[in-house]
Amino acid sequence: MRQVTVTEHLLLHQTKSPAASGKFTALLYDLILSAKMIARSVNKAGLLDILGATGETNVQGEQVQKLDEYANRTLIHRMERTGVLCAMASEENADIIKVPDRFKRGEYILIFDPLDGSSNIDVNINVGTIFSILKRTSPQDEDVTLADILQSGTEQVAAGYFLYGSSTMLVYTSGEGVHGFTLDPTVGEFLLSHPNIRIPERGKVYSVNESYYHYWDDPTRKVVEYFKGTDNERGAPYSLRYVGSLVADFHRNLLNGGIFMYPVDYRIPHKPQGKLRLMCEASPLAFVAEQAGGAATDGKRRILDIKPGELHERVPLFIGSSRDVERVSQIYEEAGL
């Protein structure tokens, strides 16, 4: 059977998606090239001096891993030269990254988490790159501003992720379903391996870090007990599967069904908050989930409806099979939250 490359797939579907154009295809091409370079370094991590932390912390207050830094630099270097971007935003950078004057600028904005789950690199667990693509809202002859980037998830042109593991995969949507491509290292191309991905309406797996149980409020504990117990739609406990790498946990649940949860916790009593970033993690994955028939909420609101107030805004996240996510919202609503 003839294999379809990701570029061929983009061109074939270009007429179906108003967002897909020659410029959009060029943007994806350079993003894919960046991911190939990152995948090569991830696969060689144990052989090179790129494991461990750099000794620095990022804007989130987290230890920067050496591969984090490499992935971030690679993406910025490659993507600012595409000629179709006007700005970028990275989990690792405090401010927006404007395309320098020496490069041609376009109308697209790229937001990304360069290497999600990077703390797991040292123990050889899957990591990934999450991305979101927007169009600027201001005229192209004006200077791009933060207001151009602070858009709700419903405005995304495309979103997806690259997964680096036993194989390297690209999963993406441009609003016309979700498609998965696997990198064939013998030809250096991403080939269509998972067309029209659909997540089951209800799963058998829940993913959450239960070590935070004592920092959750009562409704959140009730949510987790629902999936652990027998008084649920399945009539049997869901299996706990938690890698601690968002993109890996999400990918498993996307294919097999289930729910990933990162609720608000009270480790800092006066400042309860979710941990995950809205714009570079929650929103792009929510777009993928919904396009595959799933759902995503912060417990009260649909993730894609949330308009960010700041670049690195954090949110709680419940994402996965639609009926599982709906049950979470019902439990919070019944608790008056």
Tab-separated table of C-alpha atoms in Angstrom:
chain	number	residue	atom	x	y	z
A	1	MET	CA	0.000	0.000	0.000
A	2	ARG	CA	1.326	3.451	-0.897
A	3	GLN	CA	2.297	5.531	2.118
A	4	VAL	CA	1.129	9.151	2.354
A	5	THR	CA	3.643	11.687	3.669
A	6	VAL	CA	2.591	14.517	5.950
A	7	THR	CA	3.306	17.085	3.211
A	8	GLU	CA	1.124	15.184	0.737
A	9	HIS	CA	-1.610	14.955	3.348
A	10	LEU	CA	-1.454	18.707	3.965
A	11	LEU	CA	-1.703	19.449	0.253
A	12	LEU	CA	-4.568	16.977	-0.224
A	13	HIS	CA	-6.561	18.562	2.594
A	14	GLN	CA	-5.623	22.154	1.818
A	15	THR	CA	-8.896	22.772	-0.020
A	16	LYS	CA	-10.960	21.470	2.924
A	17	SER	CA	-9.485	23.747	5.574
A	18	PRO	CA	-9.668	27.534	5.155
A	19	ALA	CA	-6.625	27.821	7.414
A	20	ALA	CA	-4.496	25.559	5.243
A	21	SER	CA	-2.610	27.512	2.597
A	22	GLY	CA	0.782	27.421	0.965
A	23	LYS	CA	2.141	29.562	3.795
A	24	PHE	CA	0.600	27.298	6.408
A	25	THR	CA	2.129	24.245	4.708
A	26	ALA	CA	5.534	25.945	4.699
A	27	LEU	CA	5.163	26.688	8.409
A	28	LEU	CA	4.375	23.027	9.153
A	29	TYR	CA	7.302	21.910	7.001
A	30	ASP	CA	9.799	23.938	9.061
A	31	LEU	CA	8.149	22.847	12.296
A	32	ILE	CA	8.552	19.213	11.194
A	33	LEU	CA	12.200	19.828	10.329
A	34	SER	CA	12.767	21.276	13.805
A	35	ALA	CA	11.121	18.223	15.362
A	36	LYS	CA	13.366	15.880	13.360
A	37	MET	CA	16.413	17.684	14.745
A	38	ILE	CA	15.054	17.474	18.299
A	39	ALA	CA	14.178	13.783	17.841
A	40	ARG	CA	17.726	13.065	16.710
A	41	SER	CA	19.144	14.643	19.867
A	42	VAL	CA	16.587	12.939	22.130
A	43	ASN	CA	17.544	9.565	20.638
A	44	LYS	CA	21.227	10.276	21.245
A	45	ALA	CA	20.737	11.797	24.699
A	46	GLY	CA	22.420	8.924	26.528
A	47	LEU	CA	25.484	9.192	24.292
A	48	LEU	CA	25.925	12.963	24.433
A	49	ASP	CA	26.382	15.497	27.213
A	50	ILE	CA	22.787	16.684	27.014
A	51	LEU	CA	21.231	14.899	29.976
A	52	GLY	CA	20.473	16.608	33.266
A	53	ALA	CA	19.797	20.192	34.298
A	54	THR	CA	21.659	23.304	33.180
A	55	GLY	CA	21.558	24.835	36.659
A	56	GLU	CA	19.152	27.534	35.504
A	57	THR	CA	15.418	27.986	36.094
A	58	ASN	CA	12.856	29.078	33.523
A	59	VAL	CA	10.073	31.635	33.841
A	60	GLN	CA	7.937	28.952	35.513
A	61	GLY	CA	10.523	28.521	38.281
A	62	GLU	CA	11.409	25.048	37.007
A	63	GLN	CA	14.840	23.535	36.467
A	64	VAL	CA	15.897	23.903	32.832
A	65	GLN	CA	17.092	20.624	31.338
A	66	LYS	CA	19.872	20.667	28.753
A	67	LEU	CA	17.604	19.173	26.103
A	68	ASP	CA	14.935	21.760	26.987
A	69	GLU	CA	17.408	24.479	26.140
A	70	TYR	CA	18.484	22.756	22.921
A	71	ALA	CA	14.883	22.179	21.778
A	72	ASN	CA	13.946	25.781	22.543
A	73	ARG	CA	16.929	27.199	20.640
A	74	THR	CA	16.304	24.879	17.696
A	75	LEU	CA	12.675	25.872	17.362
A	76	ILE	CA	13.352	29.604	17.643
A	77	HIS	CA	16.260	29.473	15.186
A	78	ARG	CA	14.382	27.476	12.552
A	79	MET	CA	10.959	29.053	12.897
A	80	GLU	CA	11.992	32.726	12.848
A	81	ARG	CA	13.380	32.080	9.355
A	82	THR	CA	10.181	30.640	7.839
A	83	GLY	CA	8.951	33.978	6.510
A	84	VAL	CA	5.384	33.247	7.643
A	85	LEU	CA	5.633	34.000	11.381
A	86	CYS	CA	5.501	37.382	13.051
A	87	ALA	CA	6.033	36.171	16.620
A	88	MET	CA	6.443	33.159	18.872
A	89	ALA	CA	5.915	32.316	22.520
A	90	SER	CA	7.695	29.554	24.399
A	91	GLU	CA	7.204	28.038	27.816
A	92	GLU	CA	10.890	28.758	28.410
A	93	ASN	CA	10.792	32.496	27.590
A	94	ALA	CA	9.210	35.135	29.802
A	95	ASP	CA	8.124	37.428	26.950
A	96	ILE	CA	6.902	37.080	23.385
A	97	ILE	CA	9.596	36.377	20.792
A	98	LYS	CA	9.256	38.766	17.875
A	99	VAL	CA	10.674	37.765	14.510
A	100	PRO	CA	13.719	40.027	13.961
A	101	ASP	CA	13.584	42.790	11.365
A	102	ARG	CA	16.201	41.033	9.227
A	103	PHE	CA	13.732	38.226	8.441
A	104	LYS	CA	10.551	38.335	6.416
A	105	ARG	CA	7.427	38.346	8.579
A	106	GLY	CA	4.031	36.785	8.057
A	107	GLU	CA	0.672	36.630	9.797
A	108	TYR	CA	1.081	33.458	11.884
A	109	ILE	CA	2.041	33.097	15.547
A	110	LEU	CA	3.583	29.921	16.976
A	111	ILE	CA	3.221	29.010	20.651
A	112	PHE	CA	5.067	25.975	21.958
A	113	ASP	CA	6.331	23.905	24.831
A	114	PRO	CA	9.692	22.844	23.372
A	115	LEU	CA	10.113	19.661	25.395
A	116	ASP	CA	7.220	18.631	27.609
A	117	GLY	CA	8.141	16.049	30.248
A	118	SER	CA	11.845	16.800	29.997
A	119	SER	CA	12.472	15.864	33.641
A	120	ASN	CA	11.863	12.274	32.490
A	121	ILE	CA	14.632	12.278	29.884
A	122	ASP	CA	17.218	10.885	32.289
A	123	VAL	CA	15.084	7.762	32.802
A	124	ASN	CA	14.237	7.288	29.094
A	125	ILE	CA	10.508	8.079	29.259
A	126	ASN	CA	8.617	9.594	26.300
A	127	VAL	CA	8.741	13.369	25.955
A	128	GLY	CA	7.237	15.673	23.363
A	129	THR	CA	6.869	19.085	21.739
A	130	ILE	CA	3.424	20.704	21.961
A	131	PHE	CA	2.481	23.488	19.550
A	132	SER	CA	-0.334	25.893	18.766
A	133	ILE	CA	-0.695	28.112	15.695
A	134	LEU	CA	-2.680	31.367	15.662
A	135	LYS	CA	-3.162	34.247	13.249
A	136	ARG	CA	-2.412	37.750	14.442
A	137	THR	CA	-5.418	40.028	14.979
A	138	SER	CA	-3.737	43.349	14.189
A	139	PRO	CA	-2.750	44.607	10.698
A	140	GLN	CA	0.520	43.177	9.364
A	141	ASP	CA	2.050	46.622	8.918
A	142	GLU	CA	1.834	47.248	12.672
A	143	ASP	CA	4.135	45.937	15.383
A	144	VAL	CA	2.928	42.646	16.834
A	145	THR	CA	1.855	42.907	20.481
A	146	LEU	CA	0.900	40.633	23.343
A	147	ALA	CA	-2.762	41.268	22.494
A	148	ASP	CA	-2.219	39.417	19.202
A	149	ILE	CA	-1.176	36.329	21.151
A	150	LEU	CA	-3.697	36.352	24.003
A	151	GLN	CA	-6.443	34.628	22.040
A	152	SER	CA	-8.836	31.943	23.218
A	153	GLY	CA	-8.287	28.381	22.025
A	154	THR	CA	-11.232	28.593	19.638
A	155	GLU	CA	-9.094	30.892	17.462
A	156	GLN	CA	-6.356	28.313	16.875
A	157	VAL	CA	-5.543	27.626	13.237
A	158	ALA	CA	-3.853	24.336	14.093
A	159	ALA	CA	-2.398	22.503	17.056
A	160	GLY	CA	-0.707	19.244	17.896
A	161	TYR	CA	2.369	17.596	19.268
A	162	PHE	CA	5.437	15.590	18.397
A	163	LEU	CA	6.036	12.532	20.573
A	164	TYR	CA	9.606	11.267	20.968
A	165	GLY	CA	9.791	7.656	22.132
A	166	SER	CA	10.154	4.184	20.660
A	167	SER	CA	9.046	5.943	17.483
A	168	THR	CA	8.667	9.632	16.692
A	169	MET	CA	5.112	10.724	15.945
A	170	LEU	CA	3.325	13.866	14.838
A	171	VAL	CA	-0.325	14.234	15.833
A	172	TYR	CA	-2.055	17.377	14.617
A	173	THR	CA	-5.340	19.015	13.675
A	174	SER	CA	-6.206	22.039	11.563
A	175	GLY	CA	-9.893	21.783	12.378
A	176	GLU	CA	-10.616	18.879	10.025
A	177	GLY	CA	-10.135	15.900	12.332
A	178	VAL	CA	-6.981	14.544	13.969
A	179	HIS	CA	-4.289	12.666	12.085
A	180	GLY	CA	-1.161	10.874	13.270
A	181	PHE	CA	2.085	10.408	11.364
A	182	THR	CA	5.049	8.231	12.302
A	183	LEU	CA	8.606	9.108	11.316
A	184	ASP	CA	10.206	6.468	9.117
A	185	PRO	CA	13.925	6.927	9.838
A	186	THR	CA	14.915	5.010	6.696
A	187	VAL	CA	13.437	7.701	4.440
A	188	GLY	CA	13.346	10.606	6.888
A	189	GLU	CA	9.630	11.262	6.339
A	190	PHE	CA	6.552	11.337	8.561
A	191	LEU	CA	4.100	8.837	7.070
A	192	LEU	CA	0.367	8.722	7.759
A	193	SER	CA	-0.121	5.931	10.300
A	194	HIS	CA	-3.209	7.014	12.269
A	195	PRO	CA	-5.814	8.666	9.988
A	196	ASN	CA	-8.905	10.242	11.536
A	197	ILE	CA	-8.144	9.439	15.172
A	198	ARG	CA	-11.267	9.128	17.337
A	199	ILE	CA	-11.071	8.868	21.113
A	200	PRO	CA	-13.600	6.462	22.703
A	201	GLU	CA	-16.532	8.217	24.406
A	202	ARG	CA	-15.628	6.571	27.698
A	203	GLY	CA	-12.270	5.181	28.735
A	204	LYS	CA	-10.894	2.633	31.159
A	205	VAL	CA	-7.921	4.646	32.403
A	206	TYR	CA	-7.458	7.697	34.625
A	207	SER	CA	-4.192	9.608	34.860
A	208	VAL	CA	-3.465	11.796	37.879
A	209	ASN	CA	-0.710	12.356	40.424
A	210	GLU	CA	-2.390	10.944	43.534
A	211	SER	CA	0.470	12.026	45.792
A	212	TYR	CA	-1.298	15.415	45.901
A	213	TYR	CA	-4.461	13.858	47.399
A	214	HIS	CA	-4.041	15.712	50.707
A	215	TYR	CA	-3.738	19.045	48.874
A	216	TRP	CA	-7.035	18.653	46.975
A	217	ASP	CA	-10.423	19.988	48.023
A	218	ASP	CA	-13.305	17.593	48.733
A	219	PRO	CA	-14.951	17.821	45.267
A	220	THR	CA	-11.629	16.950	43.605
A	221	ARG	CA	-11.205	13.952	45.892
A	222	LYS	CA	-14.735	12.911	44.952
A	223	VAL	CA	-13.791	13.144	41.263
A	224	VAL	CA	-10.831	10.805	41.735
A	225	GLU	CA	-12.849	8.432	43.940
A	226	TYR	CA	-15.424	8.222	41.136
A	227	PHE	CA	-12.824	6.789	38.761
A	228	LYS	CA	-11.261	4.558	41.421
A	229	GLY	CA	-14.551	3.099	42.617
A	230	THR	CA	-17.321	0.903	41.237
A	231	ASP	CA	-20.118	3.488	41.358
A	232	ASN	CA	-19.422	4.848	37.892
A	233	GLU	CA	-20.623	4.222	34.339
A	234	ARG	CA	-18.290	1.276	33.931
A	235	GLY	CA	-19.361	-0.327	37.189
A	236	ALA	CA	-15.696	-1.128	37.789
A	237	PRO	CA	-12.570	0.803	38.794
A	238	TYR	CA	-10.628	2.579	36.069
A	239	SER	CA	-6.966	1.604	35.840
A	240	LEU	CA	-4.442	4.196	37.010
A	241	ARG	CA	-1.807	5.026	34.397
A	242	TYR	CA	0.371	8.047	35.102
A	243	VAL	CA	3.696	8.672	33.373
A	244	GLY	CA	4.182	12.250	34.560
A	245	SER	CA	4.815	13.410	30.991
A	246	LEU	CA	1.662	15.209	29.815
A	247	VAL	CA	2.092	14.496	26.128
A	248	ALA	CA	2.748	10.781	26.783
A	249	ASP	CA	-0.261	10.394	29.088
A	250	PHE	CA	-2.491	12.336	26.698
A	251	HIS	CA	-1.372	10.344	23.652
A	252	ARG	CA	-2.133	7.000	25.306
A	253	ASN	CA	-5.591	8.176	26.346
A	254	LEU	CA	-6.272	9.714	22.926
A	255	LEU	CA	-5.770	6.352	21.252
A	256	ASN	CA	-7.281	4.068	23.901
A	257	GLY	CA	-9.700	6.283	25.820
A	258	GLY	CA	-9.419	7.689	29.309
A	259	ILE	CA	-8.989	10.929	31.199
A	260	PHE	CA	-5.942	12.962	32.246
A	261	MET	CA	-6.394	15.185	35.306
A	262	TYR	CA	-4.249	17.935	36.801
A	263	PRO	CA	-6.614	19.671	39.249
A	264	VAL	CA	-6.092	22.701	41.451
A	265	ASP	CA	-4.117	21.885	44.566
A	266	TYR	CA	-3.456	23.740	47.826
A	267	ARG	CA	0.255	23.072	48.301
A	268	ILE	CA	0.497	26.856	48.657
A	269	PRO	CA	-2.632	27.411	50.793
A	270	HIS	CA	-3.100	31.099	49.966
A	271	LYS	CA	-2.502	30.571	46.242
A	272	PRO	CA	-4.349	27.532	44.888
A	273	GLN	CA	-3.786	27.047	41.178
A	274	GLY	CA	-3.489	24.610	38.352
A	275	LYS	CA	-0.015	23.818	37.124
A	276	LEU	CA	-0.341	23.452	33.362
A	277	ARG	CA	0.056	26.396	31.007
A	278	LEU	CA	-3.107	27.372	29.157
A	279	MET	CA	-1.593	28.552	25.894
A	280	CYS	CA	1.238	26.095	25.259
A	281	GLU	CA	-0.193	22.936	26.869
A	282	ALA	CA	-3.903	22.906	27.760
A	283	SER	CA	-5.335	24.811	24.801
A	284	PRO	CA	-3.541	22.986	21.956
A	285	LEU	CA	-4.258	19.573	23.462
A	286	ALA	CA	-7.894	20.589	24.040
A	287	PHE	CA	-8.176	21.432	20.332
A	288	VAL	CA	-6.812	17.982	19.457
A	289	ALA	CA	-9.096	16.270	21.981
A	290	GLU	CA	-12.258	17.984	20.715
A	291	GLN	CA	-11.420	17.318	17.084
A	292	ALA	CA	-11.059	13.624	17.995
A	293	GLY	CA	-14.458	13.591	19.727
A	294	GLY	CA	-13.181	14.190	23.247
A	295	ALA	CA	-13.468	17.114	25.643
A	296	ALA	CA	-11.386	19.350	27.909
A	297	THR	CA	-12.380	21.496	30.875
A	298	ASP	CA	-10.859	23.248	33.871
A	299	GLY	CA	-13.722	21.797	35.919
A	300	LYS	CA	-16.075	24.694	35.179
A	301	ARG	CA	-15.242	26.051	31.749
A	302	ARG	CA	-14.470	24.558	28.366
A	303	ILE	CA	-10.717	25.025	27.945
A	304	LEU	CA	-11.059	26.415	24.406
A	305	ASP	CA	-13.396	29.175	25.636
A	306	ILE	CA	-10.893	30.587	28.130
A	307	LYS	CA	-9.341	33.856	26.993
A	308	PRO	CA	-5.910	34.183	28.605
A	309	GLY	CA	-5.107	37.253	30.632
A	310	GLU	CA	-1.354	36.702	30.562
A	311	LEU	CA	1.188	34.802	28.497
A	312	HIS	CA	2.009	32.097	31.038
A	313	GLU	CA	-1.427	31.697	32.608
A	314	ARG	CA	-1.983	28.360	34.354
A	315	VAL	CA	-5.182	26.330	34.511
A	316	PRO	CA	-6.466	23.062	35.972
A	317	LEU	CA	-6.987	20.470	33.238
A	318	PHE	CA	-9.345	17.522	32.785
A	319	ILE	CA	-9.011	16.137	29.271
A	320	GLY	CA	-9.889	12.981	27.389
A	321	SER	CA	-12.968	10.878	26.665
A	322	SER	CA	-16.077	13.067	26.496
A	323	ARG	CA	-18.261	11.159	28.972
A	324	ASP	CA	-15.460	10.983	31.526
A	325	VAL	CA	-14.776	14.717	31.255
A	326	GLU	CA	-18.507	15.499	31.443
A	327	ARG	CA	-18.764	13.517	34.687
A	328	VAL	CA	-15.995	15.629	36.217
A	329	SER	CA	-17.894	18.817	35.366
A	330	GLN	CA	-21.078	17.344	36.865
A	331	ILE	CA	-19.346	16.506	40.153
A	332	TYR	CA	-17.953	20.041	40.461
A	333	GLU	CA	-21.322	21.553	39.555
A	334	GLU	CA	-23.094	19.407	42.162
A	335	ALA	CA	-20.585	20.702	44.726
A	336	GLY	CA	-21.539	24.276	43.838
A	337	LEU	CA	-18.223	25.146	42.246
